[in-house]
mmCIF file of C-alpha atoms in Angstrom:
data_model
loop_
_atom_site.group_PDB
_atom_site.id
_atom_site.type_symbol
_atom_site.label_atom_id
_atom_site.label_comp_id
_atom_site.label_asym_id
_atom_site.label_seq_id
_atom_site.Cartn_x
_atom_site.Cartn_y
_atom_site.Cartn_z
ATOM 1 C CA UNK A 1 109.722 81.834 82.697
ATOM 2 C CA UNK A 2 106.402 81.706 84.498
ATOM 3 C CA UNK A 3 105.767 82.749 88.119
ATOM 4 C CA UNK A 4 105.315 79.064 89.098
ATOM 5 C CA UNK A 5 108.654 78.091 87.499
ATOM 6 C CA UNK A 6 110.469 80.863 89.377
ATOM 7 C CA UNK A 7 108.830 80.005 92.712
ATOM 8 C CA UNK A 8 109.557 76.334 92.161
ATOM 9 C CA UNK A 9 113.229 77.091 92.989
ATOM 10 C CA UNK A 10 112.462 79.102 96.073
ATOM 11 C CA UNK A 11 111.907 77.967 99.638
ATOM 12 C CA UNK A 12 111.148 81.310 101.278
ATOM 13 C CA UNK A 13 109.765 84.530 99.909
ATOM 14 C CA UNK A 14 109.992 88.048 101.373
ATOM 15 C CA UNK A 15 107.191 90.342 100.217
ATOM 16 C CA UNK A 16 106.979 94.109 100.195
ATOM 17 C CA UNK A 17 103.423 95.100 101.233
ATOM 18 C CA UNK A 18 102.094 98.338 99.775
ATOM 19 C CA UNK A 19 101.998 97.945 95.982
ATOM 20 C CA UNK A 20 102.576 94.184 96.207
ATOM 21 C CA UNK A 21 99.828 92.706 98.282
ATOM 22 C CA UNK A 22 97.410 95.344 97.069
ATOM 23 C CA UNK A 23 97.788 97.919 94.248
ATOM 24 C CA UNK A 24 98.202 101.543 95.263
ATOM 25 C CA UNK A 25 96.262 102.556 92.149
ATOM 26 C CA UNK A 26 93.240 100.723 93.612
ATOM 27 C CA UNK A 27 92.900 103.517 96.128
ATOM 28 C CA UNK A 28 93.063 106.750 94.064
ATOM 29 C CA UNK A 29 93.012 108.930 97.204
ATOM 30 C CA UNK A 30 95.730 107.064 99.078
ATOM 31 C CA UNK A 31 98.258 109.922 98.941
ATOM 32 C CA UNK A 32 95.756 112.593 99.919
ATOM 33 C CA UNK A 33 94.455 110.284 102.668
ATOM 34 C CA UNK A 34 98.051 109.765 103.880
ATOM 35 C CA UNK A 35 98.730 113.500 104.128
ATOM 36 C CA UNK A 36 95.469 114.184 105.926
ATOM 37 C CA UNK A 37 95.973 111.277 108.307
ATOM 38 C CA UNK A 38 99.588 112.048 109.078
ATOM 39 C CA UNK A 39 98.587 115.605 109.911
ATOM 40 C CA UNK A 40 95.839 114.487 112.313
ATOM 41 C CA UNK A 41 98.021 111.841 113.870
ATOM 42 C CA UNK A 42 100.769 114.386 114.470
ATOM 43 C CA UNK A 43 98.365 116.855 116.061
ATOM 44 C CA UNK A 44 96.945 114.137 118.348
ATOM 45 C CA UNK A 45 100.303 113.352 120.003
ATOM 46 C CA UNK A 46 101.622 116.933 120.582
ATOM 47 C CA UNK A 47 100.600 119.636 123.035
ATOM 48 C CA UNK A 48 101.546 122.592 120.790
ATOM 49 C CA UNK A 49 98.539 124.118 118.945
ATOM 50 C CA UNK A 50 99.094 123.501 115.231
ATOM 51 C CA UNK A 51 96.277 123.671 112.714
ATOM 52 C CA UNK A 52 95.299 120.765 110.459
ATOM 53 C CA UNK A 53 96.155 122.909 107.442
ATOM 54 C CA UNK A 54 99.658 123.626 108.699
ATOM 55 C CA UNK A 55 100.235 120.012 109.649
ATOM 56 C CA UNK A 56 99.011 118.902 106.209
ATOM 57 C CA UNK A 57 101.377 121.422 104.571
ATOM 58 C CA UNK A 58 104.228 119.896 106.587
ATOM 59 C CA UNK A 59 103.285 116.423 105.391
ATOM 60 C CA UNK A 60 103.302 117.518 101.747
ATOM 61 C CA UNK A 61 106.616 119.332 102.262
ATOM 62 C CA UNK A 62 108.007 116.158 103.792
ATOM 63 C CA UNK A 63 107.344 114.235 100.540
ATOM 64 C CA UNK A 64 109.183 116.860 98.548
ATOM 65 C CA UNK A 65 112.094 117.043 100.985
ATOM 66 C CA UNK A 66 112.503 113.378 102.117
ATOM 67 C CA UNK A 67 110.295 111.302 99.853
ATOM 68 C CA UNK A 68 107.981 110.517 102.768
ATOM 69 C CA UNK A 69 105.680 112.390 105.144
ATOM 70 C CA UNK A 70 107.193 111.106 108.355
ATOM 71 C CA UNK A 71 110.736 112.524 108.666
ATOM 72 C CA UNK A 72 109.698 116.164 108.567
ATOM 73 C CA UNK A 73 107.761 115.559 111.803
ATOM 74 C CA UNK A 74 110.842 113.939 113.358
ATOM 75 C CA UNK A 75 112.753 117.045 112.305
ATOM 76 C CA UNK A 76 110.110 119.227 113.975
ATOM 77 C CA UNK A 77 110.350 117.141 117.183
ATOM 78 C CA UNK A 78 114.129 117.630 117.391
ATOM 79 C CA UNK A 79 113.917 121.389 116.699
ATOM 80 C CA UNK A 80 111.181 121.786 119.318
ATOM 81 C CA UNK A 81 113.042 119.905 122.016
ATOM 82 C CA UNK A 82 110.956 116.763 122.358
ATOM 83 C CA UNK A 83 112.727 114.768 125.065
ATOM 84 C CA UNK A 84 112.204 111.214 123.851
ATOM 85 C CA UNK A 85 112.454 111.238 120.027
ATOM 86 C CA UNK A 86 112.149 107.426 119.814
ATOM 87 C CA UNK A 87 108.943 107.462 121.783
ATOM 88 C CA UNK A 88 107.633 110.345 119.582
ATOM 89 C CA UNK A 89 108.526 108.355 116.450
ATOM 90 C CA UNK A 90 106.784 105.216 117.683
ATOM 91 C CA UNK A 91 103.635 107.062 118.752
ATOM 92 C CA UNK A 92 103.381 108.952 115.452
ATOM 93 C CA UNK A 93 104.084 105.866 113.343
ATOM 94 C CA UNK A 94 101.486 103.727 115.112
ATOM 95 C CA UNK A 95 98.800 106.431 115.361
ATOM 96 C CA UNK A 96 99.209 107.318 111.677
ATOM 97 C CA UNK A 97 98.746 103.744 110.521
ATOM 98 C CA UNK A 98 95.866 103.122 112.947
ATOM 99 C CA UNK A 99 93.988 106.155 111.512
ATOM 100 C CA UNK A 100 94.925 105.374 107.944
ATOM 101 C CA UNK A 101 93.634 101.813 108.094
ATOM 102 C CA UNK A 102 90.377 103.032 109.549
ATOM 103 C CA UNK A 103 89.996 105.667 106.781
ATOM 104 C CA UNK A 104 91.022 103.563 103.857
ATOM 105 C CA UNK A 105 89.083 100.428 104.880
ATOM 106 C CA UNK A 106 85.956 102.590 105.206
ATOM 107 C CA UNK A 107 86.404 104.559 102.007
ATOM 108 C CA UNK A 108 87.860 101.780 99.843
ATOM 109 C CA UNK A 109 86.725 98.450 101.315
ATOM 110 C CA UNK A 110 87.412 96.723 98.007
ATOM 111 C CA UNK A 111 91.131 96.570 98.812
ATOM 112 C CA UNK A 112 90.280 94.012 101.490
ATOM 113 C CA UNK A 113 88.884 91.673 98.784
ATOM 114 C CA UNK A 114 91.913 89.983 97.228
ATOM 115 C CA UNK A 115 91.762 89.147 93.521
ATOM 116 C CA UNK A 116 91.223 85.510 92.483
ATOM 117 C CA UNK A 117 94.675 85.665 90.810
ATOM 118 C CA UNK A 118 96.342 86.703 94.073
ATOM 119 C CA UNK A 119 94.583 83.913 96.011
ATOM 120 C CA UNK A 120 95.487 81.380 93.309
ATOM 121 C CA UNK A 121 99.095 82.480 93.531
ATOM 122 C CA UNK A 122 99.274 82.050 97.272
ATOM 123 C CA UNK A 123 97.436 78.697 97.132
ATOM 124 C CA UNK A 124 99.811 77.313 94.506
ATOM 125 C CA UNK A 125 102.851 78.360 96.541
ATOM 126 C CA UNK A 126 101.799 77.148 99.992
ATOM 127 C CA UNK A 127 105.008 75.133 100.207
ATOM 128 C CA UNK A 128 106.987 78.399 100.261
ATOM 129 C CA UNK A 129 107.463 80.119 103.607
ATOM 130 C CA UNK A 130 106.331 83.760 103.342
ATOM 131 C CA UNK A 131 107.107 86.922 105.213
ATOM 132 C CA UNK A 132 106.587 90.640 104.820
ATOM 133 C CA UNK A 133 109.214 93.372 104.988
ATOM 134 C CA UNK A 134 107.374 96.708 104.884
ATOM 135 C CA UNK A 135 107.980 100.389 105.605
ATOM 136 C CA UNK A 136 104.470 100.457 107.037
ATOM 137 C CA UNK A 137 103.409 99.542 110.587
ATOM 138 C CA UNK A 138 102.840 95.792 110.930
ATOM 139 C CA UNK A 139 100.597 96.106 114.027
ATOM 140 C CA UNK A 140 98.248 98.810 112.846
ATOM 141 C CA UNK A 141 98.342 98.463 109.045
ATOM 142 C CA UNK A 142 99.574 95.076 107.792
ATOM 143 C CA UNK A 143 98.095 92.781 110.411
ATOM 144 C CA UNK A 144 94.570 94.287 110.298
ATOM 145 C CA UNK A 145 94.721 94.219 106.507
ATOM 146 C CA UNK A 146 95.763 90.598 106.035
ATOM 147 C CA UNK A 147 93.395 89.478 108.812
ATOM 148 C CA UNK A 148 90.299 91.177 107.407
ATOM 149 C CA UNK A 149 91.205 90.161 103.835
ATOM 150 C CA UNK A 150 91.779 86.529 104.818
ATOM 151 C CA UNK A 151 95.442 86.591 103.696
ATOM 152 C CA UNK A 152 96.964 86.069 107.117
ATOM 153 C CA UNK A 153 96.947 82.311 106.737
ATOM 154 C CA UNK A 154 99.571 82.529 103.968
ATOM 155 C CA UNK A 155 102.230 84.346 106.080
ATOM 156 C CA UNK A 156 104.403 83.417 109.038
ATOM 157 C CA UNK A 157 103.148 85.796 111.698
ATOM 158 C CA UNK A 158 106.610 86.159 113.256
ATOM 159 C CA UNK A 159 108.046 87.188 109.908
ATOM 160 C CA UNK A 160 105.865 90.239 109.375
ATOM 161 C CA UNK A 161 108.305 93.081 110.059
ATOM 162 C CA UNK A 162 108.427 96.828 109.682
ATOM 163 C CA UNK A 163 110.823 99.737 109.894
ATOM 164 C CA UNK A 164 110.559 99.894 113.660
ATOM 165 C CA UNK A 165 112.063 96.412 113.822
ATOM 166 C CA UNK A 166 115.378 97.615 112.297
ATOM 167 C CA UNK A 167 115.795 101.130 113.677
ATOM 168 C CA UNK A 168 113.843 102.799 110.844
ATOM 169 C CA UNK A 169 116.468 101.858 108.242
ATOM 170 C CA UNK A 170 114.790 101.999 104.849
ATOM 171 C CA UNK A 171 115.151 99.190 102.353
ATOM 172 C CA UNK A 172 116.670 101.587 99.786
ATOM 173 C CA UNK A 173 119.549 102.316 102.200
ATOM 174 C CA UNK A 174 120.321 98.835 103.620
ATOM 175 C CA UNK A 175 118.847 95.286 103.388
ATOM 176 C CA UNK A 176 118.518 95.061 107.177
ATOM 177 C CA UNK A 177 114.728 94.639 106.974
ATOM 178 C CA UNK A 178 114.991 92.021 104.308
ATOM 179 C CA UNK A 179 117.732 90.199 106.330
ATOM 180 C CA UNK A 180 115.537 90.335 109.463
ATOM 181 C CA UNK A 181 112.638 88.790 107.535
ATOM 182 C CA UNK A 182 114.850 86.057 106.159
ATOM 183 C CA UNK A 183 116.149 85.290 109.633
ATOM 184 C CA UNK A 184 112.599 85.089 110.931
ATOM 185 C CA UNK A 185 111.830 82.609 108.147
ATOM 186 C CA UNK A 186 115.057 80.706 108.950
ATOM 187 C CA UNK A 187 115.996 81.002 105.297
ATOM 188 C CA UNK A 188 119.215 81.783 103.476
ATOM 189 C CA UNK A 189 119.383 84.182 100.533
ATOM 190 C CA UNK A 190 120.536 81.339 98.259
ATOM 191 C CA UNK A 191 117.140 79.652 98.616
ATOM 192 C CA UNK A 192 114.965 82.768 98.918
ATOM 193 C CA UNK A 193 113.262 85.452 96.830
ATOM 194 C CA UNK A 194 112.415 89.107 97.437
ATOM 195 C CA UNK A 195 109.376 90.568 95.649
ATOM 196 C CA UNK A 196 109.092 94.364 95.340
ATOM 197 C CA UNK A 197 107.563 97.071 93.202
ATOM 198 C CA UNK A 198 110.411 99.446 93.998
ATOM 199 C CA UNK A 199 113.501 98.884 91.831
ATOM 200 C CA UNK A 200 115.812 100.790 94.154
ATOM 201 C CA UNK A 201 114.964 98.479 97.044
ATOM 202 C CA UNK A 202 115.769 95.483 94.868
ATOM 203 C CA UNK A 203 119.058 97.042 93.828
ATOM 204 C CA UNK A 204 120.115 97.601 97.443
ATOM 205 C CA UNK A 205 119.175 94.054 98.349
ATOM 206 C CA UNK A 206 121.048 92.585 95.399
ATOM 207 C CA UNK A 207 124.182 94.616 96.162
ATOM 208 C CA UNK A 208 124.387 93.133 99.623
ATOM 209 C CA UNK A 209 122.760 89.738 99.031
ATOM 210 C CA UNK A 210 123.872 88.709 95.550
ATOM 211 C CA UNK A 211 122.377 85.177 95.767
ATOM 212 C CA UNK A 212 118.909 86.435 96.648
ATOM 213 C CA UNK A 213 116.403 86.034 93.795
ATOM 214 C CA UNK A 214 114.976 89.497 93.109
ATOM 215 C CA UNK A 215 111.499 89.776 91.578
ATOM 216 C CA UNK A 216 110.185 93.104 90.277
ATOM 217 C CA UNK A 217 106.428 93.772 90.089
ATOM 218 C CA UNK A 218 106.188 96.285 87.280
ATOM 219 C CA UNK A 219 102.448 97.088 87.301
ATOM 220 C CA UNK A 220 102.281 97.311 83.534
ATOM 221 C CA UNK A 221 105.524 99.284 83.193
ATOM 222 C CA UNK A 222 108.151 96.557 82.606
ATOM 223 C CA UNK A 223 111.862 97.220 82.294
ATOM 224 C CA UNK A 224 112.716 96.844 78.598
ATOM 225 C CA UNK A 225 116.107 95.503 79.491
ATOM 226 C CA UNK A 226 116.434 93.974 82.968
ATOM 227 C CA UNK A 227 119.197 95.560 85.047
ATOM 228 C CA UNK A 228 121.562 93.130 86.709
ATOM 229 C CA UNK A 229 119.927 93.556 90.095
ATOM 230 C CA UNK A 230 116.548 92.257 88.875
ATOM 231 C CA UNK A 231 116.305 88.508 88.147
ATOM 232 C CA UNK A 232 112.670 88.358 87.090
ATOM 233 C CA UNK A 233 109.789 90.751 86.521
ATOM 234 C CA UNK A 234 106.033 90.151 86.422
ATOM 235 C CA UNK A 235 102.969 92.256 86.182
#
């Protein structure tokens, strides 16, 4: 079944962002840039003298320990008696994405030039309401990206949501972010789709929202036999 046939049955579509709206492999240094930027963002919001090398080491350790570079700094804040952990989280999250967008857009400006195929896909599905459910920061990463790339016109601005909108609950743990996006789009799971490049996020969504159409972007590594939690897969 083609993408158009699948989308023909859908009235609303929730998109992941990183790896869906742009390919992570199109920015070869994205992970190194993330570590470096997280380290500098962390150092900019604390008063304790920590070197860039040490902060970068913490970011790398965070990936090994938690699968991301953020939680290890939250752990540090708790251990070091930061009074307002939520404020610390928000500052770090926003500063990190502000610096990362500046760095990536300068070093890899091509990611802000959507492919003709992506534009064609959005144009052919204008009848579908679209939102974004991302682990990234909508204000300092997603919004600048879609504005400068010309993609903002395809999305409902009130349905561009991030982790901070659902208490930092990850999509692999609970579909709260997907549900929030569907609510913003005023759409039910029965008439909606969720497009992701992370199979575990699709599995969690399907377990809680069985009537949601789940679409896996496989980036050239398709599932040989589709698991029950993936309805369709495309490149």
